[in-house]
mmCIF file of C-alpha atoms in Angstrom:
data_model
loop_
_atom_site.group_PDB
_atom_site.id
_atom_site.type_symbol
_atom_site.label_atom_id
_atom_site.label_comp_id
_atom_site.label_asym_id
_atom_site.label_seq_id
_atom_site.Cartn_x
_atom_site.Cartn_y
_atom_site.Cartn_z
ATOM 1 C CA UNK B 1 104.768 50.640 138.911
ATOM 2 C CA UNK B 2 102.539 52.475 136.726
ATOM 3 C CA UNK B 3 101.523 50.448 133.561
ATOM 4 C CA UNK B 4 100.657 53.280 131.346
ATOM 5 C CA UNK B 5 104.174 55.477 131.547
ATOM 6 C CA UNK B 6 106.564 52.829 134.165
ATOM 7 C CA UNK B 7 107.005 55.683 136.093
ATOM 8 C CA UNK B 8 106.976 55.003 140.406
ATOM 9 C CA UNK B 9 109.025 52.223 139.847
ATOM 10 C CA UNK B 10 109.157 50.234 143.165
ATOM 11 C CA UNK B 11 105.973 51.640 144.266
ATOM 12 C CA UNK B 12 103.709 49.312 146.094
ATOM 13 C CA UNK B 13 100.362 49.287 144.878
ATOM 14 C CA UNK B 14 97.321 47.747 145.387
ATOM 15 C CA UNK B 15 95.348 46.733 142.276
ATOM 16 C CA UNK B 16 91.419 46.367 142.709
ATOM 17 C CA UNK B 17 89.984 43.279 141.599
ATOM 18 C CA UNK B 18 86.871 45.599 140.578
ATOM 19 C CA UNK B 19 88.747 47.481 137.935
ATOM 20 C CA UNK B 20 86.682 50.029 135.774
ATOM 21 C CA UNK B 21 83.854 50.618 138.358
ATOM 22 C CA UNK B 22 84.791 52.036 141.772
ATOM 23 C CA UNK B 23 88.419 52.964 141.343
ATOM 24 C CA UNK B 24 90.348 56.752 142.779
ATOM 25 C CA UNK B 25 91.758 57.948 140.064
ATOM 26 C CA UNK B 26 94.671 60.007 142.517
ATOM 27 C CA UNK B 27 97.613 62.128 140.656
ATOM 28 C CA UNK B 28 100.435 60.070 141.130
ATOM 29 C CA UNK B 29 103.691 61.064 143.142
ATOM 30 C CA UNK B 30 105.554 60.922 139.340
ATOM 31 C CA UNK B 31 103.778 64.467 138.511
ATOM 32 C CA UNK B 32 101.305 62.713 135.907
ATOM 33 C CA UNK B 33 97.660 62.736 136.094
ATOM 34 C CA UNK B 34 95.757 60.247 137.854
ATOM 35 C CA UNK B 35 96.611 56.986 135.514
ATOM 36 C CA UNK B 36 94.728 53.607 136.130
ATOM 37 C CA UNK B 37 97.039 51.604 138.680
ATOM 38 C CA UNK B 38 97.603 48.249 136.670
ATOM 39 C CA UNK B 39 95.248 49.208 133.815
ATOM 40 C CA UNK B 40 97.188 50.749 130.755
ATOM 41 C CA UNK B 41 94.430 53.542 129.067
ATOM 42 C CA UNK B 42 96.522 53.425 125.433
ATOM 43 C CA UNK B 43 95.146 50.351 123.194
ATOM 44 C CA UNK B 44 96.077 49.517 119.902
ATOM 45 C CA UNK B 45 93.869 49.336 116.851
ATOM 46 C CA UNK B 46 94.758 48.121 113.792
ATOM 47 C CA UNK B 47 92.888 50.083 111.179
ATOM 48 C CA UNK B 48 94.556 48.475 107.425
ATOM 49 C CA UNK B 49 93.341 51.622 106.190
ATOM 50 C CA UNK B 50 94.723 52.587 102.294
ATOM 51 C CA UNK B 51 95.753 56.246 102.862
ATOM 52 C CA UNK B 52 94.207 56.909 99.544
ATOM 53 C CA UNK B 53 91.790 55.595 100.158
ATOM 54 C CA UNK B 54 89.343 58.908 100.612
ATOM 55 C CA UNK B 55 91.059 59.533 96.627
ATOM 56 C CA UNK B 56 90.146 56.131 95.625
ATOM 57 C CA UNK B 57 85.968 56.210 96.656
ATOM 58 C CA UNK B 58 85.751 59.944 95.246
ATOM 59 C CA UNK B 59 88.052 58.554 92.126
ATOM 60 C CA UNK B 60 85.321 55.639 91.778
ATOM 61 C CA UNK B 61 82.164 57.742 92.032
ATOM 62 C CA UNK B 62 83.678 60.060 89.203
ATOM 63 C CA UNK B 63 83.869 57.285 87.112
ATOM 64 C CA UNK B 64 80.398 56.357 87.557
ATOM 65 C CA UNK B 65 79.337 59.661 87.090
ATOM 66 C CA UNK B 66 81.630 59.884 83.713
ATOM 67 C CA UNK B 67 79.682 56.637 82.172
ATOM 68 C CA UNK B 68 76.294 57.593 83.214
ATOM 69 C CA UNK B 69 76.819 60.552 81.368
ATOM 70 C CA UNK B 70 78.417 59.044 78.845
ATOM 71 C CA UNK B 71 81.804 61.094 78.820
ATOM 72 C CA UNK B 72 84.931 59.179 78.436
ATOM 73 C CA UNK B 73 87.873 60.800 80.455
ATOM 74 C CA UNK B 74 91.166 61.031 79.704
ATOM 75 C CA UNK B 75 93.669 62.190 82.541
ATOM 76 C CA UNK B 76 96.903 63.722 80.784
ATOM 77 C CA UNK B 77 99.948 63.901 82.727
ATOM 78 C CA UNK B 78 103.329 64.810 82.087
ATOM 79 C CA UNK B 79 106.371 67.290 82.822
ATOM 80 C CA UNK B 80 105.765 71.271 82.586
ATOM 81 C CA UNK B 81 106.882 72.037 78.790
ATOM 82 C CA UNK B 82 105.932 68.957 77.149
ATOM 83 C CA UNK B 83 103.145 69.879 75.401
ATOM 84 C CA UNK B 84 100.029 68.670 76.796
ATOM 85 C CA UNK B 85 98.089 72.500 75.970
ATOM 86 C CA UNK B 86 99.394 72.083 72.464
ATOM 87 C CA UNK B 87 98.315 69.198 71.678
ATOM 88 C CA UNK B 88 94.959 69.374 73.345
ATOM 89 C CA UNK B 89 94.655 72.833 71.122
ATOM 90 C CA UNK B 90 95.499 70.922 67.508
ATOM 91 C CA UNK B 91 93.168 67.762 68.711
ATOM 92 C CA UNK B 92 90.204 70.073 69.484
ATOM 93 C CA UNK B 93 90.934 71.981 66.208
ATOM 94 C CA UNK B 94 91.081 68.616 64.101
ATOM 95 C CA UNK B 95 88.277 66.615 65.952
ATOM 96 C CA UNK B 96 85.509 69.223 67.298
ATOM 97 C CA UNK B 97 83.622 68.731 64.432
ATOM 98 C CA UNK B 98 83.408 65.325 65.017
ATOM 99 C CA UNK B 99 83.108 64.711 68.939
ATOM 100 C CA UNK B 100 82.208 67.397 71.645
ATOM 101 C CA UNK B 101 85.496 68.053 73.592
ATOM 102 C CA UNK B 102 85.829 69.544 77.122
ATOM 103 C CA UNK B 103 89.383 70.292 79.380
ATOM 104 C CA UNK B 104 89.409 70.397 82.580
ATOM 105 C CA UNK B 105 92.824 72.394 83.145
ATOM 106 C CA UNK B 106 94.992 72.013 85.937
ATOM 107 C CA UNK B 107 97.696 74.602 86.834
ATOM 108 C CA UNK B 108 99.089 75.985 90.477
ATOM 109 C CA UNK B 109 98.269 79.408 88.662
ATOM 110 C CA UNK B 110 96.958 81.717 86.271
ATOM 111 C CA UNK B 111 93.897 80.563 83.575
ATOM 112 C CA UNK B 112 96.015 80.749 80.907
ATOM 113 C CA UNK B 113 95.523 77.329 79.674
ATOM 114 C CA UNK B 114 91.871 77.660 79.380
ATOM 115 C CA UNK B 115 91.325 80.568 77.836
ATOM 116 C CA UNK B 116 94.135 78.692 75.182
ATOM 117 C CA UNK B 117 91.718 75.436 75.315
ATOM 118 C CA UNK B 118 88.514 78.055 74.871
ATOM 119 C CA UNK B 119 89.998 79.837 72.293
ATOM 120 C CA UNK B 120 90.642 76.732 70.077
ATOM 121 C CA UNK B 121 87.186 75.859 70.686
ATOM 122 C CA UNK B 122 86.100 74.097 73.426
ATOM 123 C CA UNK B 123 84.434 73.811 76.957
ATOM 124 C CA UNK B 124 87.028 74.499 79.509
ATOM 125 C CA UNK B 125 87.477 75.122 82.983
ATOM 126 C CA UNK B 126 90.618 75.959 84.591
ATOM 127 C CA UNK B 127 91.520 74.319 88.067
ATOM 128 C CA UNK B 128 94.519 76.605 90.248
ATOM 129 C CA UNK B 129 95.661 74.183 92.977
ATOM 130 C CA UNK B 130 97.889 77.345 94.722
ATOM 131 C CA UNK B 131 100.474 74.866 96.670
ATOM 132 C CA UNK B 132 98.835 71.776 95.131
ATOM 133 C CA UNK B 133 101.415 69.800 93.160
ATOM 134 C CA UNK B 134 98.580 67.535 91.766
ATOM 135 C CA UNK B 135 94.800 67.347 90.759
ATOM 136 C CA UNK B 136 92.697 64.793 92.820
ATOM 137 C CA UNK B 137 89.595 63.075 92.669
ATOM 138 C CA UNK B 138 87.430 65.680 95.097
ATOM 139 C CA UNK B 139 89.135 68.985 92.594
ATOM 140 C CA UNK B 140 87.957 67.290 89.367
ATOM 141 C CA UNK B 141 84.094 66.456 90.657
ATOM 142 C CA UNK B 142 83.706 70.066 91.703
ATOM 143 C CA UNK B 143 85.032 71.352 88.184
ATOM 144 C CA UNK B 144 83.183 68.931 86.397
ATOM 145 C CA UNK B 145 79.815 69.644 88.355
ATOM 146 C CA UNK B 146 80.608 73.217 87.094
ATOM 147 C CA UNK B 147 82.011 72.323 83.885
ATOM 148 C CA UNK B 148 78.882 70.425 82.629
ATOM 149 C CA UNK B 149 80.183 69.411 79.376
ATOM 150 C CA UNK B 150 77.773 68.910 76.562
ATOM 151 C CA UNK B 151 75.938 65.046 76.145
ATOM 152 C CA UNK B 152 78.746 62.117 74.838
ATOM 153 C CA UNK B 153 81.652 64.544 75.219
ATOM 154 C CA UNK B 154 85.386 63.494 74.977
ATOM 155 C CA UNK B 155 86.723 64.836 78.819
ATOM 156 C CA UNK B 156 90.305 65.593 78.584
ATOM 157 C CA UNK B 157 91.691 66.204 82.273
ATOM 158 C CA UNK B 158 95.015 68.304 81.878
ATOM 159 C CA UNK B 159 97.102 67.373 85.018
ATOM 160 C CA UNK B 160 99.615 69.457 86.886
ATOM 161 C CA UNK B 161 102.692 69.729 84.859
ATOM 162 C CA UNK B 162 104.372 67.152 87.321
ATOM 163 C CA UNK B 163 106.043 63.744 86.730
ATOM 164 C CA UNK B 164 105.770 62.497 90.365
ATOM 165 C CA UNK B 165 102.829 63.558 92.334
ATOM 166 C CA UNK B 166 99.941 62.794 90.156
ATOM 167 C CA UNK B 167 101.021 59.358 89.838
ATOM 168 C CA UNK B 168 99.474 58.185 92.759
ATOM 169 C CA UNK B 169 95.999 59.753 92.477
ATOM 170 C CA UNK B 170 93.067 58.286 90.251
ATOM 171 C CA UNK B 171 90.690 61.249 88.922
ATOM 172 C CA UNK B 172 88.480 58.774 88.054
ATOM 173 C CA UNK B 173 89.370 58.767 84.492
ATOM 174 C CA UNK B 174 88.768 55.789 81.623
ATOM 175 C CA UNK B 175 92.569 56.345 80.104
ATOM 176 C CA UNK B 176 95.757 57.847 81.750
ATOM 177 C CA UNK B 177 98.155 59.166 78.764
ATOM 178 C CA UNK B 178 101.781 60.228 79.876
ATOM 179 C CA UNK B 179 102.929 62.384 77.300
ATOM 180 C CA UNK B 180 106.464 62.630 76.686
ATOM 181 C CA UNK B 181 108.460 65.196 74.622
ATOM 182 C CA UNK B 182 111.615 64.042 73.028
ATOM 183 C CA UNK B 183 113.455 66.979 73.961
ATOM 184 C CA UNK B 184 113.775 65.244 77.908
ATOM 185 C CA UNK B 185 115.767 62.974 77.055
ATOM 186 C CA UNK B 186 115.193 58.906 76.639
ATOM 187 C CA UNK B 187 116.308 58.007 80.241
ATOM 188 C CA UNK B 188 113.131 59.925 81.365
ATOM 189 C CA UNK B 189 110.864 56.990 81.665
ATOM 190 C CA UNK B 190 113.846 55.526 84.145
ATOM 191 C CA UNK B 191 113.531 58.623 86.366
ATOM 192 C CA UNK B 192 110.313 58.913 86.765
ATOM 193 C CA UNK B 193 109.121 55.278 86.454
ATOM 194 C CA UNK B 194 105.796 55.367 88.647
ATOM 195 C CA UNK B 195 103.963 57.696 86.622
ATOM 196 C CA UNK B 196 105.567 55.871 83.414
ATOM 197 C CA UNK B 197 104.157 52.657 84.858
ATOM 198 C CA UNK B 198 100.504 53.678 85.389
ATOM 199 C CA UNK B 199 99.919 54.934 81.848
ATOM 200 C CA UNK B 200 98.046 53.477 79.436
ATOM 201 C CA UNK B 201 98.957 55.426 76.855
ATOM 202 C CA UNK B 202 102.887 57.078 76.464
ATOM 203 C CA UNK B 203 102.432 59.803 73.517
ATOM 204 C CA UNK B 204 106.132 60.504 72.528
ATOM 205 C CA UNK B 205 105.792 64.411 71.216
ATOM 206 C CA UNK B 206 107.314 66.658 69.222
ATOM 207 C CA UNK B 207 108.342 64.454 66.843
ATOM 208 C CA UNK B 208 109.030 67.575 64.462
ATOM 209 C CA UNK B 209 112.087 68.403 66.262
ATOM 210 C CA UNK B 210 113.948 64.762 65.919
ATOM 211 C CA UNK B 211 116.142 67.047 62.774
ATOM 212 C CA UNK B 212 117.803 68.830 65.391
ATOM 213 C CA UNK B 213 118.056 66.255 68.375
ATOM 214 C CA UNK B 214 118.904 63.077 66.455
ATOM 215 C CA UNK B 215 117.011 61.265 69.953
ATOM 216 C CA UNK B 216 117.482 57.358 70.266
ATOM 217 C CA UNK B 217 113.374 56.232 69.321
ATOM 218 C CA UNK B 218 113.934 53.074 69.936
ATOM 219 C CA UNK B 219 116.125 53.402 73.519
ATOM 220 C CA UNK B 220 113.139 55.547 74.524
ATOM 221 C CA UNK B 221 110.756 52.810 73.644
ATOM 222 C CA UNK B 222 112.987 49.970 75.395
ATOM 223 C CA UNK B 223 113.066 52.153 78.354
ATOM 224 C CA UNK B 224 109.577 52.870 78.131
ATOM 225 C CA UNK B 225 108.807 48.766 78.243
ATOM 226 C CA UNK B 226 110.981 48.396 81.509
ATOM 227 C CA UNK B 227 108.648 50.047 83.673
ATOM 228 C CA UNK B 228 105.530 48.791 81.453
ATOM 229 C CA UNK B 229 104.857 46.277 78.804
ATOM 230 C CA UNK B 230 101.157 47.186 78.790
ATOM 231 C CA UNK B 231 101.428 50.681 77.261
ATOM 232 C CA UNK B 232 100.258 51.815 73.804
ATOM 233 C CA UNK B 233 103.352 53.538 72.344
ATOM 234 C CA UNK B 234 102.342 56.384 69.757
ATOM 235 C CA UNK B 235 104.328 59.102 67.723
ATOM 236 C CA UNK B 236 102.793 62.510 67.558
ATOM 237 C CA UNK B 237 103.985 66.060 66.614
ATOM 238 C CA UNK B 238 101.257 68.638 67.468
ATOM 239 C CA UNK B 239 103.089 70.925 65.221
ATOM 240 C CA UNK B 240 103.785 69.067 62.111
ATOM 241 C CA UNK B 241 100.835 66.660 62.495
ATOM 242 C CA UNK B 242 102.926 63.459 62.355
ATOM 243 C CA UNK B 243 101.271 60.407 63.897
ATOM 244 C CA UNK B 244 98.065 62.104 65.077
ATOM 245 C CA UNK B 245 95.903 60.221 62.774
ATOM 246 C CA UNK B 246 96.478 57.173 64.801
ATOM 247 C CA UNK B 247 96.371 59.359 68.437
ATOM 248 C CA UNK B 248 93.032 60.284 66.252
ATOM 249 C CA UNK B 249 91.834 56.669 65.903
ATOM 250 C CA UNK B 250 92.721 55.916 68.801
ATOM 251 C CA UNK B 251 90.566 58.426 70.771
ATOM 252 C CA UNK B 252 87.797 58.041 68.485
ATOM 253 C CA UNK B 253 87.548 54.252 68.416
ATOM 254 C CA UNK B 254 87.790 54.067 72.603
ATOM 255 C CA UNK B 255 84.914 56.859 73.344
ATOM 256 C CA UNK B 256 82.805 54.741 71.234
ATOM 257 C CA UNK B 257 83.267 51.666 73.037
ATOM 258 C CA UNK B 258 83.406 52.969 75.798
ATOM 259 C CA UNK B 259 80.368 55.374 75.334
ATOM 260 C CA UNK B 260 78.447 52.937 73.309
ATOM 261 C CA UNK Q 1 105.399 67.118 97.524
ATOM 262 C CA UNK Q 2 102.389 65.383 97.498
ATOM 263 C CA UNK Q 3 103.294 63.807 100.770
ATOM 264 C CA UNK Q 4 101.735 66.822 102.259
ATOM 265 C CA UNK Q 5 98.537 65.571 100.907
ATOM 266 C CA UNK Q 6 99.011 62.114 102.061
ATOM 267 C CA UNK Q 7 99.703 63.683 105.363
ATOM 268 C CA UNK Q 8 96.273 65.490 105.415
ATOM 269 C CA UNK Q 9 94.404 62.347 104.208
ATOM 270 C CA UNK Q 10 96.059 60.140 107.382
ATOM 271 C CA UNK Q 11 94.541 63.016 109.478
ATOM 272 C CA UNK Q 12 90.810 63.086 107.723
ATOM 273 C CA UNK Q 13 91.288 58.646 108.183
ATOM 274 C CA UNK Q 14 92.699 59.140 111.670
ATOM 275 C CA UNK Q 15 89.467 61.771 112.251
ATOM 276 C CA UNK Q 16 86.899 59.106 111.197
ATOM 277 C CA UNK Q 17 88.784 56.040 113.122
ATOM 278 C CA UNK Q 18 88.545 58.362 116.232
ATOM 279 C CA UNK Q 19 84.923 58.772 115.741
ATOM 280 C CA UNK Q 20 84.347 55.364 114.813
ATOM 281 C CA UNK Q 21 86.218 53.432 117.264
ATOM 282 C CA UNK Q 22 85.711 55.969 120.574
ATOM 283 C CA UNK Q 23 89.300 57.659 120.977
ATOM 284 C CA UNK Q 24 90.095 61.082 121.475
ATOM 285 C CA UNK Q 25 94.533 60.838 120.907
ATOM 286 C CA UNK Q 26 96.549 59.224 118.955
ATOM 287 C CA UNK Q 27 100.598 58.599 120.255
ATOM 288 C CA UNK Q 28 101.636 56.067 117.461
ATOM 289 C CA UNK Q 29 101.001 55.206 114.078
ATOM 290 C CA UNK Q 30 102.668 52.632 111.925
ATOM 291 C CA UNK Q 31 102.689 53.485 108.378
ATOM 292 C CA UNK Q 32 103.286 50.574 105.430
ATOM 293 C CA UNK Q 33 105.445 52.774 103.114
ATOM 294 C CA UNK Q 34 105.710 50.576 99.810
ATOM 295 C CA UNK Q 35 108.917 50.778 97.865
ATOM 296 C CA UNK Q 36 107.016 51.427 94.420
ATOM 297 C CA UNK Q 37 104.231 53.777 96.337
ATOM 298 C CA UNK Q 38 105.457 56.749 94.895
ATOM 299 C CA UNK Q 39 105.938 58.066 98.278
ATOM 300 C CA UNK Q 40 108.884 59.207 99.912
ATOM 301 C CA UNK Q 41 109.528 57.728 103.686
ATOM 302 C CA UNK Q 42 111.368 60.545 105.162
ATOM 303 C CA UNK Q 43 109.277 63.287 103.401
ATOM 304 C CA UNK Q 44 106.088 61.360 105.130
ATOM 305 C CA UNK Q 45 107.834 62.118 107.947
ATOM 306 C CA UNK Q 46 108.325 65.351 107.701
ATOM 307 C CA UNK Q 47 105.223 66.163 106.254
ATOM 308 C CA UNK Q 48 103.028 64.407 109.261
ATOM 309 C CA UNK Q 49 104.817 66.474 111.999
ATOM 310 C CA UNK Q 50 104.096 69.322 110.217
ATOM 311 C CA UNK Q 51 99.954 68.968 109.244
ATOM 312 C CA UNK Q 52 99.310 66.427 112.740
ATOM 313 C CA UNK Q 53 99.714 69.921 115.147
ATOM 314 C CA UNK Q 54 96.568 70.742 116.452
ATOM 315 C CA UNK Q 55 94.871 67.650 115.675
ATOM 316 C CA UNK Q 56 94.399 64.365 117.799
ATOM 317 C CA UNK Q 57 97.573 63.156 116.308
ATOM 318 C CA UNK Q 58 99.795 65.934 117.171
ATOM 319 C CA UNK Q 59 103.530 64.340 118.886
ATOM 320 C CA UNK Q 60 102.267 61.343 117.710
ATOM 321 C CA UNK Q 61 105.262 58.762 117.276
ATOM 322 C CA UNK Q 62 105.230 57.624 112.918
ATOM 323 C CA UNK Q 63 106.903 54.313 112.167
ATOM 324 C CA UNK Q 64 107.456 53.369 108.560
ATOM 325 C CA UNK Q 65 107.026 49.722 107.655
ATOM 326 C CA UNK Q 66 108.653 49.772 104.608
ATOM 327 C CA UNK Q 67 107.689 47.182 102.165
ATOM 328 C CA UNK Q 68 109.685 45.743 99.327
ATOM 329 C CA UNK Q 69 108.912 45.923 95.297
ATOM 330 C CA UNK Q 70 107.686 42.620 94.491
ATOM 331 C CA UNK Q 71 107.165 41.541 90.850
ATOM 332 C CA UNK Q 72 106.512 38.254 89.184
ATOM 333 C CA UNK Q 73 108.841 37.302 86.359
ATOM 334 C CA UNK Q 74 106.966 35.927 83.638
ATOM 335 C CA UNK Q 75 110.472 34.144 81.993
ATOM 336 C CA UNK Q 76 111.249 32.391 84.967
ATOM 337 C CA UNK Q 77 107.770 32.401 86.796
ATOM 338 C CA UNK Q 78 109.580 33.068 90.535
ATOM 339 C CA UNK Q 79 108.325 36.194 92.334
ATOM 340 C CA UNK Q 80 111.039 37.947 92.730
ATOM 341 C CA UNK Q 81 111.963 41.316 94.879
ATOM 342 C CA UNK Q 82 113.203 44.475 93.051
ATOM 343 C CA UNK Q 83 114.634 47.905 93.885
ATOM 344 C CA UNK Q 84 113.619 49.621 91.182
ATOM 345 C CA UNK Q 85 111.154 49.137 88.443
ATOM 346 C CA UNK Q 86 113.237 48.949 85.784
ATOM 347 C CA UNK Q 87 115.108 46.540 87.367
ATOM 348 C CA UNK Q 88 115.402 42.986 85.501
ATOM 349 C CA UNK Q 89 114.318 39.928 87.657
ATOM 350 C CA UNK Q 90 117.519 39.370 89.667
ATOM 351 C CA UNK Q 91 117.281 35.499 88.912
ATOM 352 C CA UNK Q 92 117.175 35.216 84.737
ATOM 353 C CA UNK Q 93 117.784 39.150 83.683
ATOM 354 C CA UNK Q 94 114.091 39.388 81.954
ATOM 355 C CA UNK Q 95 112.603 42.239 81.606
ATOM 356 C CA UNK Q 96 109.295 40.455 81.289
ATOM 357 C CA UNK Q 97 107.888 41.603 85.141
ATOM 358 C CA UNK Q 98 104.453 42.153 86.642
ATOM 359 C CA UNK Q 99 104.532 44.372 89.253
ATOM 360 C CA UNK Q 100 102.717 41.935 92.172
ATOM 361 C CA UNK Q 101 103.530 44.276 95.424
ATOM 362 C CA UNK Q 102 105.241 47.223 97.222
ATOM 363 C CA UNK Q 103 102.564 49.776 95.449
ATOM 364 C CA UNK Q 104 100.624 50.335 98.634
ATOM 365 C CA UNK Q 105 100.213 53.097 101.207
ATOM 366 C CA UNK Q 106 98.431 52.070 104.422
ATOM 367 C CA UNK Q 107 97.637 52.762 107.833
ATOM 368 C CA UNK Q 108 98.408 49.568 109.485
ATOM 369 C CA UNK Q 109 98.371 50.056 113.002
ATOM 370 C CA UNK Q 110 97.700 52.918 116.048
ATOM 371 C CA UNK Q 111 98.155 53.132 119.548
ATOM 372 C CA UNK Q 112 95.443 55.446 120.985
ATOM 373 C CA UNK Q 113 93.876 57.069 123.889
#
């Protein structure tokens, strides 16, 4: 019997003792090609290869690159809707004067976002994934090699509107922020708990609108703790300007240590 | 749908493996699918038949190992294994849990040619 497929079961066959040197390599009555009498061809390898793991290196030398330049990098993720534009618009406005700012702007299309970002006054480059549901590591070197934003810059990197996907890829930033609006509803961090759980920051927005929604603060918060104790928990409203002082200090006080 | 993605990068590893280890075909690959990966197992599936035609892993056989959420419950101090994230340690009801294992997405095994 062949050992690569079983097939010619019963078949008497002689096995060579010389195996690998002088051997015919016949087609076989079964219809296959000429298999190895004895000798299966297939091997295993084990390989305990991280499938991200192409992400991951590209992810690390972005962060290198980031601190040599001395950018700190913020990668901003949440749903479509939230807010993220807004707010990057208002912190620009409110903190240009005081630290270069440059977006990198992810969206499947149009540029809208950075000309937005541009118009409030600062560096931006737009990224349009087409199919991509996500930014990754190789997307954001490229735009950044283009981008070439100005010496000690604050880097904001605005994700795919996306709750899943761009969980599980590192851009190579210093800070991940989830933002979440308080219009989706305070079970959100329980339906989407991996990117919940790999934030460092959760920015609960649009605080302005709490009048007409009445949401549960602290059951958002509660939820927000069972997928991550770590997490710094602010407040903001883009609009009204509630909170951002400490989003403000926050920002501020982390690019200079980690710029310093 | 980023399991498309994940799809492509098993390929580009695959690719390099093939290079690296002298094989030209790949007929099965076992996956480790962890429960907190973010990763869907039967989208993975899916996904892999559609972006391994034309490579060296086309009709390639996928397995999925899948491998439980494991988190260590700082109240009680067991590891314990969860379903969910937000799920409190099944032993004392804490809430107080380190995520310890399940996050990971790897190639673990292939048979070639």
């Amino acid at each position: 019997m062949c050992a690569t497929c079983g097939c010619g079961s019963g078949e008497t066959r002689i096995v060579p003792l010389n195996i690998g040197t002088d051997m015919d390599f016949k087609p076989m009555s079964c219809g296959h090609a000429a298999h190895a009498p004895g000798l299966a061809r297939s091997r295993i390898v084990q390989i305990e290869q991280d499938i991200l793991s192409k992400n991951d290196a590209l992810a690390a030398r972005n962060r290198a690159a980031f601190a040599a330049a001395g950018h700190f990098v913020l990668n901003i993720v949440s749903s479509p809707g939230s807010g993220k534009t807004t707010l990057l618009e208002r912190t620009i406005r409110d903190l240009s004067a005081t630290f270069p700012i440059a977006v990198i702007e992810g969206d499947q299309e149009t540029s809208n976002d950075a000309e937005r970002i541009k118009a409030a006054g600062a560096q931006s480059i737009q990224i349009n994934t087409g199919r991509g549901c996500h930014l990754d590591a190789d997307m954001v070197a490229k735009a950044y090699d283009e981008l070439r934003p100005s010496p000690a810059s604050l880097l904001f990197i605005e994700n795919v509107g996306n709750l899943v996907c761009p969980s599980s890829f590192d851009l190579g930033e210093q800070a991940r922020i989830v933002l979440f609006s308080i219009t989706e509803g305070e079970d959100k961090p329980l339906k989407y708990p991996d990117i919940f759980a790999s934030a460092d920051i959760v920015l609960v927005s649009k605080l302005d609108l709490q009048p007409y929604l009445q949401c549960d603060l602290e059951l958002i918060e509660e939820n927000i703790r069972r997928v991550n104790r770590k997490a710094r928990i602010m407040h903001v409203s883009a609009r009204s300007g509630e909170g951002l002082e400490q989003w403000y200090g926050w920002l501020g006080n982390s690019a200079r240590q980690r710029v310093a | 749908m980023h399991e498309m993605s994940l799809c492509e990068s098993i390929i580009t590893v695959l690719e390099a493996e093939a290079a690296r280890q002298s094989f030209s075909r790949v007929k099965h690959i076992w996956v480790e699918v962890g429960a907190f990966s973010g990763a869907e197992p039967e989208s993975m599936k899916f996904c892999f038949e559609a972006v391994s035609r034309g490579t060296l892993a086309e009709k390639a056989v996928f397995e999925i190992i899948t491998a439980p959420g494991q988190a260590c419950c700082f109240a009680c101090g067991d590891t314990v294994i969860l379903n969910e994230r937000f799920d409190p340690c099944p032993r004392c009801g804490s809430h107080q849990l380190q995520v310890t294992g399940g996050e990971d997405l790897r190639i673990r095994e292939l048979e070639v040619d």
